Every structure is written in C-alpha cells, then in structure tokens.
Coordinates of C-alpha atoms (C1' of nucleotides) in Angstrom, one line a residue:
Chain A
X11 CA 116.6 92.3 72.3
X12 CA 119.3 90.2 70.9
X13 CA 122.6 91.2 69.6
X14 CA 124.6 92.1 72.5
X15 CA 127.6 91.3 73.2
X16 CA 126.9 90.6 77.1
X17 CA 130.4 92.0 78.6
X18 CA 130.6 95.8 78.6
X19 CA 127.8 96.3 76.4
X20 CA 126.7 99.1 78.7
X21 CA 129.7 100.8 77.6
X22 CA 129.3 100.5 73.6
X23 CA 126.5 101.1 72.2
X24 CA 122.9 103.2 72.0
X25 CA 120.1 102.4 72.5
X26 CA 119.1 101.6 69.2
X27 CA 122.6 99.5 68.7
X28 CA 124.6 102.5 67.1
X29 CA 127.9 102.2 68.2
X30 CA 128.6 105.5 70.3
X31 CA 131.7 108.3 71.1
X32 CA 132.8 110.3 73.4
X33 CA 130.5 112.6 74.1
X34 CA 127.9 110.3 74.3
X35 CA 129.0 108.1 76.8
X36 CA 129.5 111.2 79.2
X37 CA 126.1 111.7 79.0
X38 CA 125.2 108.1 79.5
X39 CA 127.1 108.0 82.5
X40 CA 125.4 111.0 84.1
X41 CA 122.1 109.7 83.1
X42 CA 123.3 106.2 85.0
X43 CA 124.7 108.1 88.1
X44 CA 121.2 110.6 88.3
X45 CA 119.2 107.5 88.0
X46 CA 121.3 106.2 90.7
X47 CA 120.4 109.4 93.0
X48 CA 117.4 109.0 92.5
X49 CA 116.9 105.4 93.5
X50 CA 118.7 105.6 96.7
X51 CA 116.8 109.2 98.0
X52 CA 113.3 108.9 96.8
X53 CA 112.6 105.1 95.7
X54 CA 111.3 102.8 93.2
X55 CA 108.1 104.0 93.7
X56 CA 108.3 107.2 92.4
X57 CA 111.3 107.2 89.6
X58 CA 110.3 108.8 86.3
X59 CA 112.3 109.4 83.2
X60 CA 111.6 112.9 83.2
X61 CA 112.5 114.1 86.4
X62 CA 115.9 111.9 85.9
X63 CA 116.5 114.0 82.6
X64 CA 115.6 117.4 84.5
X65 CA 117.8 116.5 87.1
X66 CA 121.0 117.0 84.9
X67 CA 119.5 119.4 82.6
X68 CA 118.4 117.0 79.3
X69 CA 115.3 116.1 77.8
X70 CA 113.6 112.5 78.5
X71 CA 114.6 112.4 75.0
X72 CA 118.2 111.8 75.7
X73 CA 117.1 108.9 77.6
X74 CA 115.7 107.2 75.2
X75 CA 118.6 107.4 73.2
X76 CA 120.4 104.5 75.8
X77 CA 118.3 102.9 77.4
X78 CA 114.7 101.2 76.3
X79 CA 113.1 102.0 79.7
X80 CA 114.1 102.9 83.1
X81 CA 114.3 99.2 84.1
X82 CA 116.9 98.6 81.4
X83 CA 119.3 101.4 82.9
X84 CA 118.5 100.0 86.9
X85 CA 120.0 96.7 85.3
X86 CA 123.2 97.9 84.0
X87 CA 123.4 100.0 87.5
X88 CA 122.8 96.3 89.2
X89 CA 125.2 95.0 86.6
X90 CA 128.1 97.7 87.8
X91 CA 127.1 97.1 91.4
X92 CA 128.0 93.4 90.6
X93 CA 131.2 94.0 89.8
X94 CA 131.9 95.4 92.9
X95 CA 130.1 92.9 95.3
X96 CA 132.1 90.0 93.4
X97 CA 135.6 91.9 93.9
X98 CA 134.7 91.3 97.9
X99 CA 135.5 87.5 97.7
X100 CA 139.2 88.5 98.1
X101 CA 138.3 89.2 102.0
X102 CA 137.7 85.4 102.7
X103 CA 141.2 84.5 101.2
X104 CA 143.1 85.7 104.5
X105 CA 143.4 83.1 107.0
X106 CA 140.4 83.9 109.3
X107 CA 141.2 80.9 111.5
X108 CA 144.5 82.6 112.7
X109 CA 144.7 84.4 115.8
X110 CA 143.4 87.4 114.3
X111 CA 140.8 85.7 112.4
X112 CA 138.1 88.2 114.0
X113 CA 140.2 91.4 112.3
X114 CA 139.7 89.8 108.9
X115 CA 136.0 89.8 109.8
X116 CA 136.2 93.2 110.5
X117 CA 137.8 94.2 107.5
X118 CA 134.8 92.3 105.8
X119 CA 132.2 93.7 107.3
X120 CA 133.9 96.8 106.5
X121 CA 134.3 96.4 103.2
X122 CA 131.0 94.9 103.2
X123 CA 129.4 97.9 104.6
X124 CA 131.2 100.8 102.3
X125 CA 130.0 98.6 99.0
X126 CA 126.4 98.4 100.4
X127 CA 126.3 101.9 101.5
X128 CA 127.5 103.0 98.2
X129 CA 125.3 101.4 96.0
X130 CA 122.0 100.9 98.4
X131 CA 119.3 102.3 96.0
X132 CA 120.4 99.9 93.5
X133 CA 120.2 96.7 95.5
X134 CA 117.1 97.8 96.5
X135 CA 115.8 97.4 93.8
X136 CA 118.2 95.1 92.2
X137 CA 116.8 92.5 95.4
X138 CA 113.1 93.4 94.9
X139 CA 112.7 92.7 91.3
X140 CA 114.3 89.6 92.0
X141 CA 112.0 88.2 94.4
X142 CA 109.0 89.0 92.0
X143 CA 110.3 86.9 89.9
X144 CA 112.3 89.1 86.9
X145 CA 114.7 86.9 85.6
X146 CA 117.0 89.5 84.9
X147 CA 117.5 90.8 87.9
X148 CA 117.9 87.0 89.5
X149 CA 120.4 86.4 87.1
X150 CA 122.2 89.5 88.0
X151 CA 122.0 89.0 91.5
X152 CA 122.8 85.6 91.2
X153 CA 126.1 86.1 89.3
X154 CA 127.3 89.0 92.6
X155 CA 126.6 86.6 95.2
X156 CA 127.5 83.4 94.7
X157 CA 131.7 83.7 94.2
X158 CA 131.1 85.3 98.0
X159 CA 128.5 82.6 99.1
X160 CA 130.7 79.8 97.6
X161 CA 133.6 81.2 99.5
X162 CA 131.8 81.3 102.9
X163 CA 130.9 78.2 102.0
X164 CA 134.1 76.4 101.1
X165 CA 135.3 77.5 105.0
X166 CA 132.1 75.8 106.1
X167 CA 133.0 72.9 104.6
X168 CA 136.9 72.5 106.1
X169 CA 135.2 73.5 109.2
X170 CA 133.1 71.0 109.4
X171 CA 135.5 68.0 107.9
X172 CA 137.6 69.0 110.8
X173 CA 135.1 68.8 113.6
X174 CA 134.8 72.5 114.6
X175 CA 131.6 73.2 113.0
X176 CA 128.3 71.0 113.5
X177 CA 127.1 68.7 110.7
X178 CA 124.1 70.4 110.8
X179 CA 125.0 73.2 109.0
X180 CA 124.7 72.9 105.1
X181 CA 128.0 74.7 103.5
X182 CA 125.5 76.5 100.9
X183 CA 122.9 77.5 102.7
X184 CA 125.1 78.8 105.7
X185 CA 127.0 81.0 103.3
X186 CA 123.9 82.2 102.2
X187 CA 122.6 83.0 105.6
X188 CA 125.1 85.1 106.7
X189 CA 125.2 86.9 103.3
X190 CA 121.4 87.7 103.6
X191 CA 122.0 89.0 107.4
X192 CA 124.4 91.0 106.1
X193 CA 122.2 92.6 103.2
X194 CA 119.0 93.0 105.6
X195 CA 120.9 94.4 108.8
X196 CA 122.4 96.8 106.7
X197 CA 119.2 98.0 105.3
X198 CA 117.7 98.0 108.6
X199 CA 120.8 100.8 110.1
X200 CA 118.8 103.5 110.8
X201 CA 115.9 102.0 113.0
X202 CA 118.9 100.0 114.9
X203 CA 120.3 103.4 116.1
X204 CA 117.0 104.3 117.7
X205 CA 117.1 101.4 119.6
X206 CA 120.4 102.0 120.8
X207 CA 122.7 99.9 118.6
X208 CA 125.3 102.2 117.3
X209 CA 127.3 101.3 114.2
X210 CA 130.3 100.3 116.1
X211 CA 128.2 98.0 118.1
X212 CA 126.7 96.4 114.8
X213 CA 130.0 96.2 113.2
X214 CA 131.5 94.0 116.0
X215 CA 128.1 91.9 116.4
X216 CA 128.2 91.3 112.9
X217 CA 131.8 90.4 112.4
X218 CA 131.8 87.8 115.3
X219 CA 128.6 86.2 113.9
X220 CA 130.5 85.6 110.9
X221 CA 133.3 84.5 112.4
X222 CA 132.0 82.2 114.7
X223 CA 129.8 80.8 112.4
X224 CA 132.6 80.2 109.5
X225 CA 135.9 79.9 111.2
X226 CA 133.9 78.7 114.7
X227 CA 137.0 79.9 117.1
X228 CA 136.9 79.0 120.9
X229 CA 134.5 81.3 122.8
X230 CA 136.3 83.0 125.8
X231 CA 135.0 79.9 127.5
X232 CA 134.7 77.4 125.2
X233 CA 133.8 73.8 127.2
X234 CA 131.6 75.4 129.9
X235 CA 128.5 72.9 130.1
X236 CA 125.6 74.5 130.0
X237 CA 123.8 75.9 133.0
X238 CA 122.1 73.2 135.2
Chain B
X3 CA 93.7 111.8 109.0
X4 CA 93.5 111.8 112.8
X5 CA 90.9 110.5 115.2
X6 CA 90.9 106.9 114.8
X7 CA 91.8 104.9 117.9
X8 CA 94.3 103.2 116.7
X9 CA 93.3 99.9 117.7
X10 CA 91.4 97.2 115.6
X11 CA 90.7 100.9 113.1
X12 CA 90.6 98.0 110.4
X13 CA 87.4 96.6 111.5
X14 CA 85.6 99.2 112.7
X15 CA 85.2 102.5 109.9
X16 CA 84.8 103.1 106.4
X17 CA 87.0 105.4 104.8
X18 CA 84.8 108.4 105.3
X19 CA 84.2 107.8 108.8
X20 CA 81.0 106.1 109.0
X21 CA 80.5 103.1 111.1
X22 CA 79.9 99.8 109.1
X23 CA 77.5 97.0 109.1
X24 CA 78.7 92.7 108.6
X25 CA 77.9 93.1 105.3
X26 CA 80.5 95.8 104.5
X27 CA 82.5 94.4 106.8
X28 CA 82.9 91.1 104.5
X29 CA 83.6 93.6 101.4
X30 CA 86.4 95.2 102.9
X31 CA 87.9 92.0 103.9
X32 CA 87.7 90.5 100.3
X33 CA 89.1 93.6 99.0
X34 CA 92.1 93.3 101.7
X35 CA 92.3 89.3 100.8
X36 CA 92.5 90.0 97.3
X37 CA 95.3 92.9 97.6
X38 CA 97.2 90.5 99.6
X39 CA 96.7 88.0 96.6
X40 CA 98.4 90.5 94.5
X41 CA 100.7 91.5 96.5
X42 CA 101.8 87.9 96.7
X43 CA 101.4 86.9 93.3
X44 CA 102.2 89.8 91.0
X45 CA 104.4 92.6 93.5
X46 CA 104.3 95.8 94.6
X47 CA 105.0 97.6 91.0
X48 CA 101.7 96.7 89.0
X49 CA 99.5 96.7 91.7
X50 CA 96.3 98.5 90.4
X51 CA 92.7 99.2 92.7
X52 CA 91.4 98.2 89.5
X53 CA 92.9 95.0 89.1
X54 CA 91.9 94.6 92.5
X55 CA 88.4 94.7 92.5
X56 CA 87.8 93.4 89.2
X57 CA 89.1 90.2 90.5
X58 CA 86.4 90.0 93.0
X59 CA 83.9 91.5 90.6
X60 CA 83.5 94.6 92.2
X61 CA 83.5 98.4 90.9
X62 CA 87.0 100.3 92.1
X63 CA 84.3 102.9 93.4
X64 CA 83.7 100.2 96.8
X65 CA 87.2 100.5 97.4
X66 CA 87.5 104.4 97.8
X67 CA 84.8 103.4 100.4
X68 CA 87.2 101.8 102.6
X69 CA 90.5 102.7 101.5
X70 CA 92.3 106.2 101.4
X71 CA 94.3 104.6 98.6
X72 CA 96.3 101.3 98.1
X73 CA 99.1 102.1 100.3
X74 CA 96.1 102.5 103.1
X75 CA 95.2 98.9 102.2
X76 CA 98.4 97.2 102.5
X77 CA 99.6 99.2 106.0
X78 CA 96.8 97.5 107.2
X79 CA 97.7 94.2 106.1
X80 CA 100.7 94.8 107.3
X81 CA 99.4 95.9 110.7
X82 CA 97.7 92.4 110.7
X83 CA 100.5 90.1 109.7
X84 CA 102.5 92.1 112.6
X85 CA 99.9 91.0 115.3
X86 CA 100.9 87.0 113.8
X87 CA 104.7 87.9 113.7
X88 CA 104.5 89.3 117.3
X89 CA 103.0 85.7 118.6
X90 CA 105.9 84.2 117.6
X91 CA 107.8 85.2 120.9
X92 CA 106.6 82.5 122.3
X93 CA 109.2 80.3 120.9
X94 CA 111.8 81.6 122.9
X95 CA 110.2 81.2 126.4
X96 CA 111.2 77.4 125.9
X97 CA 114.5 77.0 127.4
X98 CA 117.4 76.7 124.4
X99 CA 119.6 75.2 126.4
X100 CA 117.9 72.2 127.3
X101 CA 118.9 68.6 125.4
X102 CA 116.5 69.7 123.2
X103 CA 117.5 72.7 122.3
X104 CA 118.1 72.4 118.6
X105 CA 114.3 71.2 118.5
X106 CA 113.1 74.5 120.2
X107 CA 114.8 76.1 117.5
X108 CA 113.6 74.3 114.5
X109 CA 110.0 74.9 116.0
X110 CA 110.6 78.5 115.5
X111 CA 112.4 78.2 112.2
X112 CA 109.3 76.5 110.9
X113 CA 106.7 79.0 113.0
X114 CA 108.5 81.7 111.4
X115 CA 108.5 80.2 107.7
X116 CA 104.8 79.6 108.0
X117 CA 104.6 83.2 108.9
X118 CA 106.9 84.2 106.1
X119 CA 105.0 82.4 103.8
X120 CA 101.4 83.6 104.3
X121 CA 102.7 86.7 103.8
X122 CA 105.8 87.6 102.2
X123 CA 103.9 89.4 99.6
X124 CA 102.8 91.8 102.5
X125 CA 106.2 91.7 104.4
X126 CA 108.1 92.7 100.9
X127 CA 106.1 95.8 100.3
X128 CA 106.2 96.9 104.5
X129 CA 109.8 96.2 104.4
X130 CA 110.7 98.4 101.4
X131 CA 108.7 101.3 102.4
X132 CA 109.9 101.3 105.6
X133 CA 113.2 101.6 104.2
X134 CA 112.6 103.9 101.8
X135 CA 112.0 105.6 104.7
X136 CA 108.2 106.0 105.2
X137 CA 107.2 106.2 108.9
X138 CA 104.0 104.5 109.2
X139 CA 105.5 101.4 107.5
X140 CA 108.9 101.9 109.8
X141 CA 106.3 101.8 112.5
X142 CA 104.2 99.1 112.1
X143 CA 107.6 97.2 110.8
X144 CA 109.4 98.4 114.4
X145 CA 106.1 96.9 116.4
X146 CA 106.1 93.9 115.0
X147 CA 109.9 93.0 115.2
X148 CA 110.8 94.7 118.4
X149 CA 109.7 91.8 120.5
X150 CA 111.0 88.9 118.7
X151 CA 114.6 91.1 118.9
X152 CA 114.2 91.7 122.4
X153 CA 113.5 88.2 123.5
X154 CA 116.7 87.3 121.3
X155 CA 118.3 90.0 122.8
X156 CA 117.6 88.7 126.3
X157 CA 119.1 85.3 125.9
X158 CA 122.2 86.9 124.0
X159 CA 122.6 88.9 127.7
X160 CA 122.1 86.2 129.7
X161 CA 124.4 84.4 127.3
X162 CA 127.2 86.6 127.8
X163 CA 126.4 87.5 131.6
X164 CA 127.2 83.4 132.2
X165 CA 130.6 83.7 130.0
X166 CA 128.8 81.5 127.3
X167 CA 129.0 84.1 124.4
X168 CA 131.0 86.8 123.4
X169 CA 131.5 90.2 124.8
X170 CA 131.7 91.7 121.3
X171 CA 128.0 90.6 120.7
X172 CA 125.6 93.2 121.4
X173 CA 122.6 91.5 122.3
X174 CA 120.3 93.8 120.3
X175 CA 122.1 93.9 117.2
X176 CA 122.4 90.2 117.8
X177 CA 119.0 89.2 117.8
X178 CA 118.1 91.8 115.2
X179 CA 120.8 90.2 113.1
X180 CA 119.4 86.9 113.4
X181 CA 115.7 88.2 111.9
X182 CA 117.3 89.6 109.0
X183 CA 118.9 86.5 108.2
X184 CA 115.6 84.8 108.5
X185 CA 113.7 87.5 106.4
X186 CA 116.1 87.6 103.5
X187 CA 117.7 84.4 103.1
X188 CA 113.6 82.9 103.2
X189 CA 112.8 85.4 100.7
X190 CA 115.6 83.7 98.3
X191 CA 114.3 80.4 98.6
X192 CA 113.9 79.4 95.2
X193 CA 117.1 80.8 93.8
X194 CA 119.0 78.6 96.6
X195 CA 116.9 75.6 95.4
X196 CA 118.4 75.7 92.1
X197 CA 121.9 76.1 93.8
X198 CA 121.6 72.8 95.4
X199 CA 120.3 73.4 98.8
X200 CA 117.0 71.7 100.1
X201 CA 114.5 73.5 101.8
X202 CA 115.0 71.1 104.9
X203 CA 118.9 72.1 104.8
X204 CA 117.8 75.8 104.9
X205 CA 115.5 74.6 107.7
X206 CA 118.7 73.0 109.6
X207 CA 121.1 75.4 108.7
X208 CA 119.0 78.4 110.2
X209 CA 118.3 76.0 113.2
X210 CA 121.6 75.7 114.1
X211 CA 122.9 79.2 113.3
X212 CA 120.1 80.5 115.8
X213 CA 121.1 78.0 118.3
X214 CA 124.6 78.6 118.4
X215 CA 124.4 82.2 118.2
X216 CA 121.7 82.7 120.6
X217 CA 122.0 79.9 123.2
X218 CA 125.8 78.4 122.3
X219 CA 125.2 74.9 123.2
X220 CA 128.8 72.8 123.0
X221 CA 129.8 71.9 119.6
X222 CA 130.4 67.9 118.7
X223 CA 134.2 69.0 119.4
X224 CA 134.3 72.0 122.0
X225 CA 137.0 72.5 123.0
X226 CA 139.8 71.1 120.4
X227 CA 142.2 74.1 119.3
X228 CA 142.6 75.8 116.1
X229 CA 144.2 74.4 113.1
X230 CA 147.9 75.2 113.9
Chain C
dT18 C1' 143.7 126.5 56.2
dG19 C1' 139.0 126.7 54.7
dT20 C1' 134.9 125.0 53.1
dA21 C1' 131.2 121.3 52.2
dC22 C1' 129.2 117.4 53.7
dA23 C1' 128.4 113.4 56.8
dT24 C1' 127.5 111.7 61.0
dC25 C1' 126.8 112.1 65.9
dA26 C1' 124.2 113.9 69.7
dG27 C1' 120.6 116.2 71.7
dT28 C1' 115.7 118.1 72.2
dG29 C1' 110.9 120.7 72.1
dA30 C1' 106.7 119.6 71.9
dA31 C1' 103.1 116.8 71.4
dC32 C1' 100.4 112.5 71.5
dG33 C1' 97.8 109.3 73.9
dC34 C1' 97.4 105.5 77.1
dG35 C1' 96.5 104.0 81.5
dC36 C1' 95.1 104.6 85.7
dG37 C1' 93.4 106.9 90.1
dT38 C1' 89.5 109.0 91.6
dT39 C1' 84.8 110.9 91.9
dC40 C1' 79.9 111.8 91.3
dA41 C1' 75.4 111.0 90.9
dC42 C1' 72.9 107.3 90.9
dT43 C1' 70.6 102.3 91.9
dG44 C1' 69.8 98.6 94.8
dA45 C1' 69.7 96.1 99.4
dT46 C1' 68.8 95.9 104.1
dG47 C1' 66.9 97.5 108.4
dT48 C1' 63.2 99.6 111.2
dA49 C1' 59.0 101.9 112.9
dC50 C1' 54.2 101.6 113.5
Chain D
dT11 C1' 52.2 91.1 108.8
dG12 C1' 52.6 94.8 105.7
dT13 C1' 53.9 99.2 104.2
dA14 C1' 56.8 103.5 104.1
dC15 C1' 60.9 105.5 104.9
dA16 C1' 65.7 105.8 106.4
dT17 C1' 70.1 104.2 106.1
dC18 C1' 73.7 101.3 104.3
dA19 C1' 76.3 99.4 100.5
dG20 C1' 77.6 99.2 95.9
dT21 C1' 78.5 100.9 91.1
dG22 C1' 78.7 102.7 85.9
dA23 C1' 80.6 105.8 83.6
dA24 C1' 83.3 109.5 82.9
dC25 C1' 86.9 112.9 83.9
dG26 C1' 91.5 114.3 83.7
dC27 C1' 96.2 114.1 85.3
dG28 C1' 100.6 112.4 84.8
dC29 C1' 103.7 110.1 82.7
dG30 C1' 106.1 107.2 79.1
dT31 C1' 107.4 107.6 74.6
dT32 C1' 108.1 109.3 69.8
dC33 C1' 108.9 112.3 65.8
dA34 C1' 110.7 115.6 63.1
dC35 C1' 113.9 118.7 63.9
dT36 C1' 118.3 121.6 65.4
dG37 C1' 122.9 121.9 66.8
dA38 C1' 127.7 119.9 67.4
dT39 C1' 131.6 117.5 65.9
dG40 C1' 134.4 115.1 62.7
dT41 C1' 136.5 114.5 58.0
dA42 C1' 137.7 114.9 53.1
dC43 C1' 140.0 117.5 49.8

DNA sequence: TGTACATCAGTGAACGCGCGTTCACTGATGTAC
DNA sequence: TGTACATCAGTGAACGCGCGTTCACTGATGTAC
C-alpha cells in the first residue's frame, strides 16, 4: 500500500513492487488500453478481469501481476486521463474578451469534446466512484479539474471587478458550473440527437454559454429593457 | 415481460403477475424504501437483494416476489422520482423577466436541490445506465427531463425571437445544457465545500447562470464596451 | 561464440467465496355458511 | 359467532454459477565467462 513513489509509478513497477522491463510494460499497457475498451463499450457493471485478459489473449494471471484489482488499474486509467484534462487550461490563456473571444470558446469546447470523447469510459467511472465517496477517485478527479475550474474562475473574477459580470456569481462555483455542464451534456450526446440537437448545434450553444458567462460580451442587443 | 399497462405497474402486481393485497403492498414499498436507502448511502456497486432485505428483516425470497431483479427495483424508483422531477416545470410558468426574476430562479434552484437530494442515490444509478446505454433507464431518464428542457427551451426561443439572446443558442441544447449543469455540479457538492464555496454561493451562482442564460435580464453595467 | 545460470515474464488449472435465485414449506388473513 | 377452507404473504435453507484470486509451474530473455 505504501511505497510508491506517487509520479509515474504506473510506469515502474509490478504489482508486487518489482521493478519491471520492456516487455512487461508492453503488456501493461495493453492490459490498461483493453480495460479501457472495455469500460467505455460495456460498463462498470459488467467489467471482469477475465474477459479483459481474453480480450488480448493472456491469462487473468497476467493481471495480477500489475495491478492488485481491477479498481487499481481504472485509477491509473483516471490518472492518465488527468493528465490530459489538466493540459486543457492552456485554452483559457487566449484573450476570450477580444473580438473573437467566441472562436476561443469554440476551440474549447472542441478540445473539450475530443478529450471527453476519448477517454469517456474512464470518467465514467472515474466520476461515479467519486460521488460514492472513494477518496481516490476524488482525489484524482480533484487534481484534473481544478487548474481548469481555477482558470474559469480567475476570468470570473476580472469580470466581475470590472462590472461586466453580476456580483452574484461566486468565481468558484461558476467555474465549476460550467465545467460540470460540460461533463454531463457531453454524456448526454446521443439522446440530444433524437431530439433534434445536432452536434454542431450543441457545440455553438455550449461555447456561447461559456462565453457569455466568463467573458460576458454584449449580446447583439445588449441594453434592450426587458419586455413590458 | 409484456402486458403490464404501463401506468402506476408499481402499485398494482407482484412479480409473477398476481394482484396484491395492502399488506403486500406495504412490503414492496419497504423493500423499494430500503433499496433507495442503499442506493443513497452505499452506491450502485455493492448493492446486494440480500443486504436489502436483511435490513428490514426480511428473507431475500419476498423480494423475488415483487422484483424481477434489482435493476427492476430501482427503474421503478426511478420511474417515481421522474413523476417529482417532472412537477418541477412549474417553476418556469412564473414570468423570469419580471423585477423578481432572480427570485423565480432561486425558487427553482432550491425545488430542484430538494429533488436532487431525496434522490440522488436513485438519479446516479438511472443516469449511468442510461448512458451506458440501457433503454428503459434512457427512457424513463428522457420522460422525466424532456419537460423541464422544453419549458427552458421555450423561453430560450422567445428569448431570441425578441433579440434578447443569441442566435448561436439553440434553445434545446440550451435548456438541456442548463440541467446538466444542475445535475452534476449538485452531485459535487461536498468536494466544492472543501474548495471554499458555500452551498448558498452554489445556490446564487446557479441562480444567476439560469437567469442570464435563460431570461437575460440587464447586467448591473449593460451596456459598457469591452476592455479595450 | 557458446554454454550455464539467473532473472524476468507469463500461465493453466484449480480453489473457494459470495451472491443471486429457487423450492417446498409455514404462517396470516379473508370469506362462506 | 364459529368453523372450514381458500387464498395471500412470507421464508429457511440450500443449490450452484460465476468470478476473483492464487500457486506452482513453464517459457523467454539477459548476462557472465
């Protein structure tokens, strides 16, 4: 349980703390990716060992060689996937309150959208154990989402010292907001077609949400009162 | 499989078929209550009928009376917190863009966080099955959304119809982003205490993102330009 | 360059727990006369 | 009002599947000389 170096220990050693070559890692990283399929086709619900193993022609054996369960192997998944959600901050360094502050949205949302889509089995799962309380998987999910909520939230924060945004908005909790819509409306996809959203329509929607609610532009026709 | 009406099925049948008396009828509920518990209290992934019934000292034999299996049990507690999620239209028939407005808002941010708090144990397990793609859970998810979204939906149009909102909103997506941003970011909670935001700034901060999004009122400074 | 030995990596096959599920039964409630 | 019978409701105890997990082993790769 203890012992491990923290950074990149899901690159060094076994299971049983043996430090490990070549070959082995290979077969560590298959075992990760499988686990990955698995997760985002079938579920939680119904991931076993065994049918990982099968899946890429080892024995559950093998398995047990890196990882002490299947939860232990979801968290270095969440752990990767981390890596990549923090690397999104960079979007919200761009100037979003220039004229095309909307674009930078965009690019978000796209960027947003490519990571979620890519690793959507693991979040899944990553978000559930998390709300039932493992403190692994909070920890985890804490350390991927705060450098982007703390950026959204810095922007809330100018806005608001400079009178565009209302004092009603917490900086925090606002970043937060629009990083769970993001998360949950991503997950949703799917239904949202049947209902006649397409993706392009979602994208836009999305982007000037965000952007309205962090950079808080003028609206087309911004100082209309409101109707009678 | 077939052959129940679909209506009120809950309180009507026994697993098997057979119409039941008051007496089962207070069984079943208990075993429903106590699945909720659970749900609530320990999660979806060691759920057990055993568990279950034990903890209202009764034999896991009663529930095979009433219940295919678990999952049976819980679409039917979700089917039930959907009839209490679909009341909540009602908070939009108030008119947003009144003086008031904000207040209308907070009344549903606090309508919906009673909601989401007598059953998120519920709402966790109906919203991961329905995206792990099982249809009777996307279903009974869909039913009990699909209003709320549309009566978003419909100020977002008349929003844009009177030049209020954007063009690059579509009113569906809109209003469907808006739920998921109350479903997930209420489901943080805790984490975002710890991060420094109250639950009466979540409360505010919703408030306002609905209200601006949804019914953009003026903010305290409409009107001024972008930083140069 | 070849051989012996050490270490690394992988696995077949079985064990056994835990849980879902069922069956044959007991007990409780209702009803006819 | 009492008794007999029918139906409703609940359950103890066991069965058995499915899966996680391990152990003793084989095979592969590396290294010393």
């Amino acid at each position: 349980m203890e012992g491990m170096s923290t950074k990149m220990a899901s690159e060094q050693q076994a299971a049983d703390g043996r430090v490990i070559g070549a070959r082995a890692r290979a077969t560590r990283r298959r075992l990760l990716d499988e686990t990955a399929r698995f997760l985002d086709s079938n579920g939680v619900l119904e991931l076993k060992v065994v049918d990982i193993t099968r899946a890429i022609g080892t024995s559950p054996a093998t398995f047990y060689q890196y990882f002490n369960d299947v939860d232990d192997a979801i968290l270095m998944l969440a752990e990767e996937a981390g890596e990549d959600e923090r690397a999104l901050v960079e979007y919200f360094s761009s100037d979003w309150h220039a004229e095309d502050g909307l674009e930078s949205a965009l690019d978000f949302v796209d960027a947003y959208r490519r990571y979620w889509n890519a690793n959507r089995g693991v979040l899944r799962i990553r978000n559930l154990k998390a709300e039932e309380g493992d403190r692994r998987f909070r920890a985890v999910r804490r350390r991927a989402s705060v450098p982007m909520v703390e950026a959204m939230a810095a922007m809330v924060r100018n806005g608001i010292e400079a009178g565009r945004l209302s004092r009603s908005l917490d900086p925090f909790a606002t970043g937060a907001a629009m990083l769970a819509m993001l998360e949950r409306l991503l997950s949703y996809q799917v239904g949202l077609g049947r209902a006649g959203s397409s993706v392009s329509d979602l994208r836009s929607t999305l982007a000037t949400v965000l952007h309205q609610t962090l950079a808080a532009p003028h609206l087309p026709s911004a100082g209309l009162p409101d109707r009678a």
